[in-house]
Amino acid sequence: MTSPGEFKDAMRRVPTGVSVVTSFKEDEPRGITVNAFASVSADPPQLLICINRAARSYLYISASRVFCLNVLAGNQRHLAERFAGKMRERQFDEVAYRGGLTGSPVIEGTIAHFECRVAEEHHAGSHSIFIGEVVACSARPGTPLGYFNGGYHDFGIEVE
Ligand SMILES: Cc1cc2nc3c(=O)[nH]c(=O)nc-3n(C[C@H](O)[C@H](O)[C@H](O)COP(=O)(O)O)c2cc1C
């Protein structure tokens, strides 16, 4: 079997977008920066996210059974950093968001969002794969925040 180091080195060569998955517990909002996300099915609309079961966000998503995937715009790198462990408490101070259909925070200024109810959870190694049934989503013009080789990038692409 390959080593975790070799695996991580090869994965660094895979360019991705960057999203913040939000959820809540007892009215307290929580978010986590993710790039392990994929479309699963168009009919019914479903997507998947992979969340480390050691992450605090895991408890929020598994308890509330809802989450929102917020796809960050190029000018939202500060949010990617904030939700990747910089803020232990009061994560949403000075973050513009509204409560969505599921109650999960929908962050303002993103290029897309997908609000989901958890349909399935599968344990896989250190992570859980959550399959979400999409109950609401939106798309806006803009440029995505990119991630490649361990750093944030502007991929130089834009949608009208
Ligand atoms: C670009 C990027 C992508 C990430 N993708 C994921 C991911 O898909 N799943 C995950 O569990 N953690 C991912 N992480 C790590 C979490 O954001 C990080 O561990 C976070 O601090 C966990 O916070 P929590 O324990 O407060 O929930 C990623 C981090 C970065 C910077």
Coordinates of N, CA and C and ligand atoms in Angstrom, one line a residue:
M1 N 0.8 -1.2 0.0 CA 0.0 0.0 0.0 C 0.9 1.3 0.0
T2 N 0.4 2.3 -0.7 CA 1.1 3.6 -0.7 C 1.1 4.2 0.7
S3 N 2.0 5.1 1.0 CA 2.0 5.8 2.3 C 1.2 7.0 2.3
P4 N 0.7 7.5 3.5 CA -0.1 8.7 3.5 C 0.7 9.9 2.9
G5 N 2.0 10.0 3.1 CA 2.8 11.0 2.5 C 2.8 11.1 1.0
E6 N 3.0 9.9 0.4 CA 2.9 9.8 -1.1 C 1.6 10.2 -1.6
F7 N 0.5 9.7 -0.9 CA -0.8 10.0 -1.3 C -1.1 11.5 -1.3
K8 N -0.6 12.2 -0.2 CA -0.9 13.6 0.0 C -0.1 14.4 -1.1
D9 N 1.2 13.9 -1.4 CA 2.0 14.6 -2.4 C 1.3 14.6 -3.8
A10 N 0.7 13.4 -4.1 CA 0.1 13.3 -5.4 C -1.2 14.1 -5.4
M11 N -2.0 14.1 -4.3 CA -3.2 14.9 -4.2 C -3.0 16.4 -4.4
R12 N -1.8 16.8 -4.0 CA -1.5 18.3 -4.1 C -1.5 18.7 -5.5
R13 N -1.3 17.8 -6.5 CA -1.3 18.1 -7.9 C -2.7 18.2 -8.5
V14 N -3.8 18.0 -7.7 CA -5.1 18.0 -8.2 C -5.7 19.4 -7.9
P15 N -6.0 20.2 -8.9 CA -6.6 21.6 -8.7 C -8.0 21.4 -8.3
T16 N -8.5 22.2 -7.3 CA -9.9 22.2 -6.9 C -10.4 23.6 -6.6
G17 N -11.7 23.8 -6.5 CA -12.2 25.0 -5.9 C -12.2 24.9 -4.4
V18 N -12.6 25.9 -3.7 CA -12.6 25.9 -2.2 C -14.0 26.3 -1.7
S19 N -14.6 25.5 -0.8 CA -15.9 25.8 -0.3 C -15.9 25.8 1.3
V20 N -16.9 26.4 1.8 CA -17.1 26.4 3.3 C -18.4 25.6 3.5
V21 N -18.3 24.5 4.3 CA -19.5 23.8 4.6 C -20.0 24.3 6.0
T22 N -21.2 24.8 6.0 CA -21.8 25.3 7.2 C -22.9 24.4 7.8
S23 N -23.0 24.5 9.1 CA -24.1 23.8 9.7 C -24.4 24.5 11.1
F24 N -25.2 23.9 11.9 CA -25.4 24.5 13.2 C -25.8 23.4 14.3
K25 N -25.7 23.8 15.5 CA -26.1 22.9 16.6 C -26.6 23.9 17.7
E26 N -27.8 23.6 18.2 CA -28.4 24.5 19.3 C -28.2 25.9 18.9
D27 N -28.6 26.3 17.7 CA -28.5 27.7 17.2 C -27.1 28.2 17.0
E28 N -26.1 27.5 17.3 CA -24.7 28.0 17.1 C -24.2 27.6 15.7
P29 N -23.9 28.5 14.9 CA -23.4 28.2 13.5 C -21.9 27.7 13.6
R30 N -21.6 26.8 12.6 CA -20.2 26.3 12.5 C -19.9 26.1 11.1
G31 N -18.6 26.4 10.7 CA -18.2 26.2 9.3 C -16.8 25.5 9.2
I32 N -16.6 24.8 8.1 CA -15.3 24.2 7.9 C -15.0 24.3 6.4
T33 N -13.7 24.7 6.1 CA -13.2 24.8 4.8 C -13.0 23.4 4.2
V34 N -13.5 23.2 3.0 CA -13.4 21.8 2.3 C -13.1 22.0 0.9
N35 N -12.4 21.0 0.4 CA -12.3 20.8 -1.1 C -12.6 19.4 -1.6
A36 N -12.9 18.5 -0.6 CA -13.4 17.2 -1.0 C -14.9 17.2 -1.1
F37 N -15.3 17.5 -2.3 CA -16.7 17.7 -2.7 C -16.9 17.2 -4.1
A38 N -18.1 16.6 -4.3 CA -18.4 16.1 -5.7 C -19.9 16.1 -5.9
S39 N -20.2 16.3 -7.2 CA -21.6 16.0 -7.6 C -21.8 14.5 -7.7
V40 N -23.0 14.1 -7.2 CA -23.3 12.7 -7.2 C -24.4 12.3 -8.2
S41 N -25.5 13.1 -8.2 CA -26.7 12.7 -9.0 C -27.5 14.0 -9.4
A42 N -28.0 14.1 -10.6 CA -28.8 15.3 -11.0 C -30.2 15.1 -10.7
D43 N -30.7 13.8 -10.7 CA -32.1 13.5 -10.5 C -32.3 12.3 -9.7
P44 N -32.5 12.4 -8.4 CA -32.6 13.6 -7.6 C -31.2 14.3 -7.4
P45 N -31.2 15.7 -7.2 CA -30.0 16.4 -7.0 C -29.3 16.0 -5.7
Q46 N -28.1 15.4 -5.8 CA -27.3 15.0 -4.7 C -25.9 15.3 -4.8
L47 N -25.2 15.6 -3.8 CA -23.8 15.8 -3.8 C -23.2 15.2 -2.6
L48 N -21.8 15.0 -2.6 CA -21.1 14.5 -1.4 C -20.0 15.4 -0.9
I49 N -19.8 15.3 0.4 CA -18.7 16.0 1.0 C -18.0 14.9 1.9
C50 N -16.7 15.1 2.1 CA -15.9 14.2 3.0 C -15.5 15.0 4.2
I51 N -15.9 14.6 5.4 CA -15.6 15.4 6.6 C -14.8 14.5 7.6
N52 N -13.7 15.0 8.1 CA -12.9 14.3 9.1 C -13.8 14.2 10.4
R53 N -13.9 13.0 10.9 CA -14.7 12.8 12.1 C -14.1 13.4 13.3
A54 N -12.8 13.8 13.2 CA -12.2 14.5 14.4 C -12.4 16.0 14.3
A55 N -13.0 16.5 13.2 CA -13.3 18.0 13.1 C -14.5 18.3 14.0
R56 N -14.5 19.5 14.5 CA -15.7 19.9 15.3 C -16.9 20.0 14.5
S57 N -16.8 20.4 13.2 CA -17.9 20.5 12.3 C -18.6 19.1 12.2
Y58 N -17.9 18.1 12.3 CA -18.5 16.7 12.1 C -19.7 16.6 13.1
L59 N -19.5 17.0 14.3 CA -20.6 16.8 15.3 C -21.8 17.7 14.9
Y60 N -21.6 18.8 14.4 CA -22.7 19.7 14.0 C -23.5 19.1 12.8
I61 N -22.8 18.6 11.8 CA -23.5 18.0 10.7 C -24.2 16.7 11.0
S62 N -23.5 15.9 11.8 CA -24.2 14.6 12.2 C -25.3 14.8 13.1
A63 N -25.3 15.9 13.9 CA -26.4 16.1 14.8 C -27.6 16.8 14.1
S64 N -27.3 17.8 13.3 CA -28.4 18.5 12.7 C -29.0 17.8 11.4
R65 N -28.1 17.0 10.8 CA -28.4 16.3 9.5 C -28.7 17.3 8.4
V66 N -28.2 18.5 8.5 CA -28.3 19.4 7.4 C -26.9 20.1 7.3
F67 N -26.6 20.6 6.0 CA -25.5 21.5 5.8 C -25.7 22.3 4.6
C68 N -24.8 23.3 4.4 CA -24.8 24.2 3.2 C -23.4 24.2 2.7
L69 N -23.2 23.9 1.4 CA -21.9 24.0 0.8 C -21.9 25.4 0.1
N70 N -21.0 26.3 0.6 CA -20.8 27.6 0.0 C -19.5 27.7 -0.8
V71 N -19.7 27.9 -2.1 CA -18.5 27.9 -3.0 C -17.9 29.3 -3.1
L72 N -16.6 29.3 -2.6 CA -16.0 30.7 -2.4 C -15.6 31.3 -3.7
A73 N -15.8 32.7 -3.7 CA -15.3 33.5 -4.8 C -13.8 33.8 -4.6
G74 N -13.2 34.3 -5.6 CA -11.7 34.6 -5.6 C -11.4 35.6 -4.5
N75 N -12.3 36.5 -4.2 CA -11.9 37.5 -3.1 C -12.3 37.0 -1.7
Q76 N -12.6 35.7 -1.6 CA -13.0 35.2 -0.2 C -12.0 34.3 0.4
R77 N -10.7 34.5 0.1 CA -9.6 33.7 0.6 C -9.6 33.8 2.2
H78 N -9.9 35.0 2.7 CA -9.9 35.2 4.1 C -10.9 34.3 4.8
L79 N -12.0 33.9 4.1 CA -13.0 33.0 4.7 C -12.5 31.6 4.7
A80 N -11.8 31.2 3.6 CA -11.2 29.9 3.5 C -10.2 29.7 4.7
E81 N -9.4 30.7 5.0 CA -8.4 30.7 6.1 C -9.2 30.7 7.4
R82 N -10.2 31.5 7.6 CA -10.9 31.6 8.8 C -11.5 30.2 9.2
F83 N -12.1 29.5 8.2 CA -12.8 28.3 8.5 C -11.9 27.1 8.4
A84 N -10.6 27.3 8.2 CA -9.7 26.1 8.2 C -8.9 26.1 9.5
G85 N -9.5 26.5 10.6 CA -8.9 26.3 11.9 C -8.4 27.6 12.6
K86 N -8.5 28.7 11.9 CA -8.0 30.0 12.5 C -8.8 30.4 13.7
M87 N -10.1 30.2 13.6 CA -11.1 30.7 14.7 C -11.7 29.5 15.4
R88 N -11.4 29.3 16.7 CA -12.0 28.2 17.4 C -13.4 28.6 17.9
E89 N -13.6 29.9 18.3 CA -14.9 30.4 18.7 C -15.3 31.6 17.9
R90 N -16.6 31.9 18.0 CA -17.1 33.1 17.3 C -16.7 33.2 15.8
Q91 N -16.8 32.0 15.2 CA -16.3 31.9 13.8 C -17.0 32.9 12.8
F92 N -18.3 33.2 13.1 CA -19.1 34.0 12.2 C -19.1 35.4 12.5
D93 N -18.4 35.9 13.5 CA -18.3 37.3 13.8 C -17.7 38.0 12.5
E94 N -18.4 39.1 12.1 CA -18.1 39.9 10.9 C -18.2 39.1 9.6
V95 N -18.9 37.9 9.6 CA -19.1 37.2 8.3 C -20.6 37.5 7.9
A96 N -20.8 38.0 6.7 CA -22.2 38.2 6.2 C -22.8 36.9 5.8
Y97 N -23.9 36.6 6.5 CA -24.7 35.4 6.1 C -26.1 35.5 6.5
R98 N -26.9 34.6 5.9 CA -28.3 34.5 6.3 C -28.7 33.1 6.6
G99 N -29.7 32.9 7.4 CA -30.2 31.5 7.7 C -30.9 31.0 6.5
G100 N -30.6 29.8 6.0 CA -31.2 29.3 4.8 C -32.4 28.5 5.1
L101 N -32.9 27.8 4.1 CA -34.1 26.9 4.2 C -34.0 25.9 5.3
T102 N -32.7 25.3 5.4 CA -32.5 24.2 6.4 C -32.0 24.8 7.7
G103 N -31.8 26.1 7.8 CA -31.3 26.8 9.0 C -29.8 26.9 9.0
S104 N -29.1 26.2 8.0 CA -27.6 26.4 7.9 C -27.3 27.7 7.3
P105 N -26.2 28.3 7.8 CA -25.7 29.6 7.3 C -25.4 29.6 5.8
V106 N -26.0 30.5 5.1 CA -25.7 30.7 3.6 C -24.9 32.0 3.6
I107 N -23.6 31.8 3.2 CA -22.7 32.9 3.2 C -22.9 33.9 2.0
E108 N -22.8 35.2 2.3 CA -23.0 36.1 1.2 C -21.7 36.2 0.3
G109 N -21.9 36.6 -1.0 CA -20.8 36.9 -1.8 C -20.1 35.7 -2.5
T110 N -20.7 34.5 -2.3 CA -20.1 33.3 -2.9 C -20.5 33.2 -4.4
I111 N -20.0 32.2 -5.1 CA -20.4 32.1 -6.5 C -21.5 31.0 -6.7
A112 N -21.7 30.2 -5.7 CA -22.8 29.2 -5.7 C -23.0 28.7 -4.2
H113 N -24.2 28.3 -4.0 CA -24.4 27.6 -2.7 C -25.4 26.4 -2.9
F114 N -25.3 25.4 -2.1 CA -26.1 24.2 -2.2 C -26.5 23.8 -0.7
E115 N -27.8 24.0 -0.5 CA -28.3 23.6 0.9 C -28.8 22.1 0.8
C116 N -28.4 21.4 1.8 CA -28.6 19.9 1.8 C -29.2 19.4 3.1
R117 N -30.0 18.3 2.9 CA -30.3 17.4 4.0 C -29.5 16.1 3.9
V118 N -29.0 15.6 5.0 CA -28.1 14.4 4.9 C -29.0 13.2 4.5
A119 N -28.7 12.6 3.4 CA -29.5 11.4 3.0 C -28.8 10.1 3.4
E120 N -27.4 10.2 3.4 CA -26.6 9.0 3.8 C -25.3 9.4 4.4
E121 N -24.8 8.6 5.3 CA -23.5 8.8 5.9 C -22.7 7.5 5.8
H122 N -21.5 7.5 5.2 CA -20.7 6.3 5.1 C -19.3 6.6 5.8
H123 N -18.9 5.8 6.7 CA -17.5 5.9 7.3 C -16.5 5.4 6.3
A124 N -15.4 6.2 6.1 CA -14.4 5.7 5.2 C -13.0 6.2 5.8
G125 N -12.3 5.4 6.4 CA -11.0 5.8 7.1 C -11.3 6.8 8.1
S126 N -10.5 7.9 8.1 CA -10.7 9.0 9.1 C -11.9 9.9 8.9
H127 N -12.5 9.7 7.7 CA -13.5 10.7 7.3 C -14.9 10.0 7.2
S128 N -15.9 10.8 7.2 CA -17.3 10.4 6.8 C -17.7 11.0 5.5
I129 N -18.2 10.2 4.6 CA -18.8 10.7 3.4 C -20.3 11.0 3.7
F130 N -20.7 12.3 3.5 CA -22.1 12.6 3.7 C -22.6 12.8 2.3
I131 N -23.7 12.1 2.0 CA -24.4 12.4 0.7 C -25.6 13.3 1.1
G132 N -25.6 14.5 0.5 CA -26.7 15.4 0.8 C -27.7 15.5 -0.4
E133 N -29.0 15.5 0.0 CA -30.1 15.8 -0.9 C -30.2 17.3 -1.0
V134 N -30.0 17.9 -2.2 CA -30.0 19.3 -2.4 C -31.4 19.9 -2.4
V135 N -31.7 20.7 -1.4 CA -33.1 21.3 -1.3 C -33.2 22.7 -1.8
A136 N -32.1 23.4 -2.0 CA -32.0 24.7 -2.6 C -30.6 25.0 -3.0
C137 N -30.5 25.7 -4.1 CA -29.1 26.1 -4.6 C -29.2 27.3 -5.4
S138 N -28.1 28.0 -5.6 CA -28.0 29.2 -6.4 C -26.7 29.3 -7.1
A139 N -26.6 30.1 -8.2 CA -25.4 30.3 -8.9 C -25.3 31.8 -9.3
R140 N -24.1 32.4 -9.1 CA -23.9 33.8 -9.4 C -22.7 34.0 -10.3
P141 N -22.6 35.1 -11.0 CA -21.4 35.4 -11.7 C -20.2 35.6 -10.8
G142 N -19.0 35.4 -11.3 CA -17.8 35.7 -10.5 C -16.7 34.7 -10.9
T143 N -15.6 34.9 -10.1 CA -14.5 34.0 -10.3 C -14.2 33.2 -9.1
P144 N -13.9 31.9 -9.3 CA -13.7 31.0 -8.1 C -12.4 31.2 -7.4
L145 N -12.4 30.8 -6.1 CA -11.1 30.7 -5.4 C -10.6 29.3 -5.7
G146 N -9.3 29.2 -6.1 CA -8.7 27.9 -6.5 C -7.7 27.5 -5.4
Y147 N -7.5 26.1 -5.4 CA -6.5 25.6 -4.5 C -5.6 24.6 -5.2
F148 N -4.3 24.7 -5.1 CA -3.4 23.8 -5.9 C -2.1 23.8 -5.2
N149 N -1.5 22.6 -5.0 CA -0.1 22.4 -4.5 C 0.0 23.1 -3.1
G150 N -1.1 23.0 -2.3 CA -1.1 23.5 -0.9 C -1.2 25.0 -0.8
G151 N -1.6 25.7 -1.9 CA -1.8 27.1 -1.8 C -3.1 27.6 -2.5
Y152 N -3.5 28.8 -2.2 CA -4.7 29.4 -2.8 C -4.3 30.1 -4.1
H153 N -5.1 30.0 -5.2 CA -4.7 30.5 -6.5 C -5.9 31.2 -7.2
D154 N -5.6 32.1 -8.0 CA -6.6 32.7 -9.0 C -6.4 31.9 -10.3
F155 N -7.3 31.0 -10.6 CA -7.2 30.2 -11.9 C -7.4 31.1 -13.1
G156 N -7.7 32.3 -13.0 CA -7.8 33.2 -14.1 C -9.0 32.9 -15.0
I157 N -10.1 32.4 -14.3 CA -11.3 32.1 -15.0 C -12.5 32.8 -14.4
E158 N -13.5 33.1 -15.2 CA -14.6 33.9 -14.7 C -15.9 33.5 -15.4
V159 N -17.0 33.5 -14.7 CA -18.3 33.2 -15.4 C -19.1 34.5 -15.3
E160 N -19.8 34.8 -16.3 CA -20.7 35.9 -16.4 C -22.0 35.6 -15.6
Ligands
LIG1 C1 -8.1 24.1 1.1 C2 -8.5 23.2 2.2 C3 -9.4 22.1 2.0 C4 -9.8 21.3 3.0 N1 -10.7 20.3 2.8 C5 -11.2 19.5 3.8 C6 -12.2 18.5 3.5 O1 -12.6 18.3 2.4 N2 -12.6 17.8 4.6 C7 -12.2 18.0 5.9 O2 -12.6 17.3 6.8 N3 -11.2 18.9 6.1 C8 -10.7 19.7 5.1 N4 -9.8 20.7 5.4 C9 -9.3 20.8 6.8 C10 -10.3 21.6 7.7 O3 -10.7 22.8 7.1 C11 -9.6 21.9 9.0 O4 -9.2 20.7 9.6 C12 -10.5 22.6 10.0 O5 -9.7 23.3 10.8 C13 -11.4 21.7 10.9 O6 -12.1 22.6 11.8 P1 -13.0 22.1 13.0 O7 -12.3 21.1 13.8 O8 -13.2 23.4 13.7 O9 -14.3 21.7 12.4 C14 -9.4 21.5 4.4 C15 -8.5 22.6 4.6 C16 -8.1 23.4 3.6 C17 -7.2 24.6 3.8

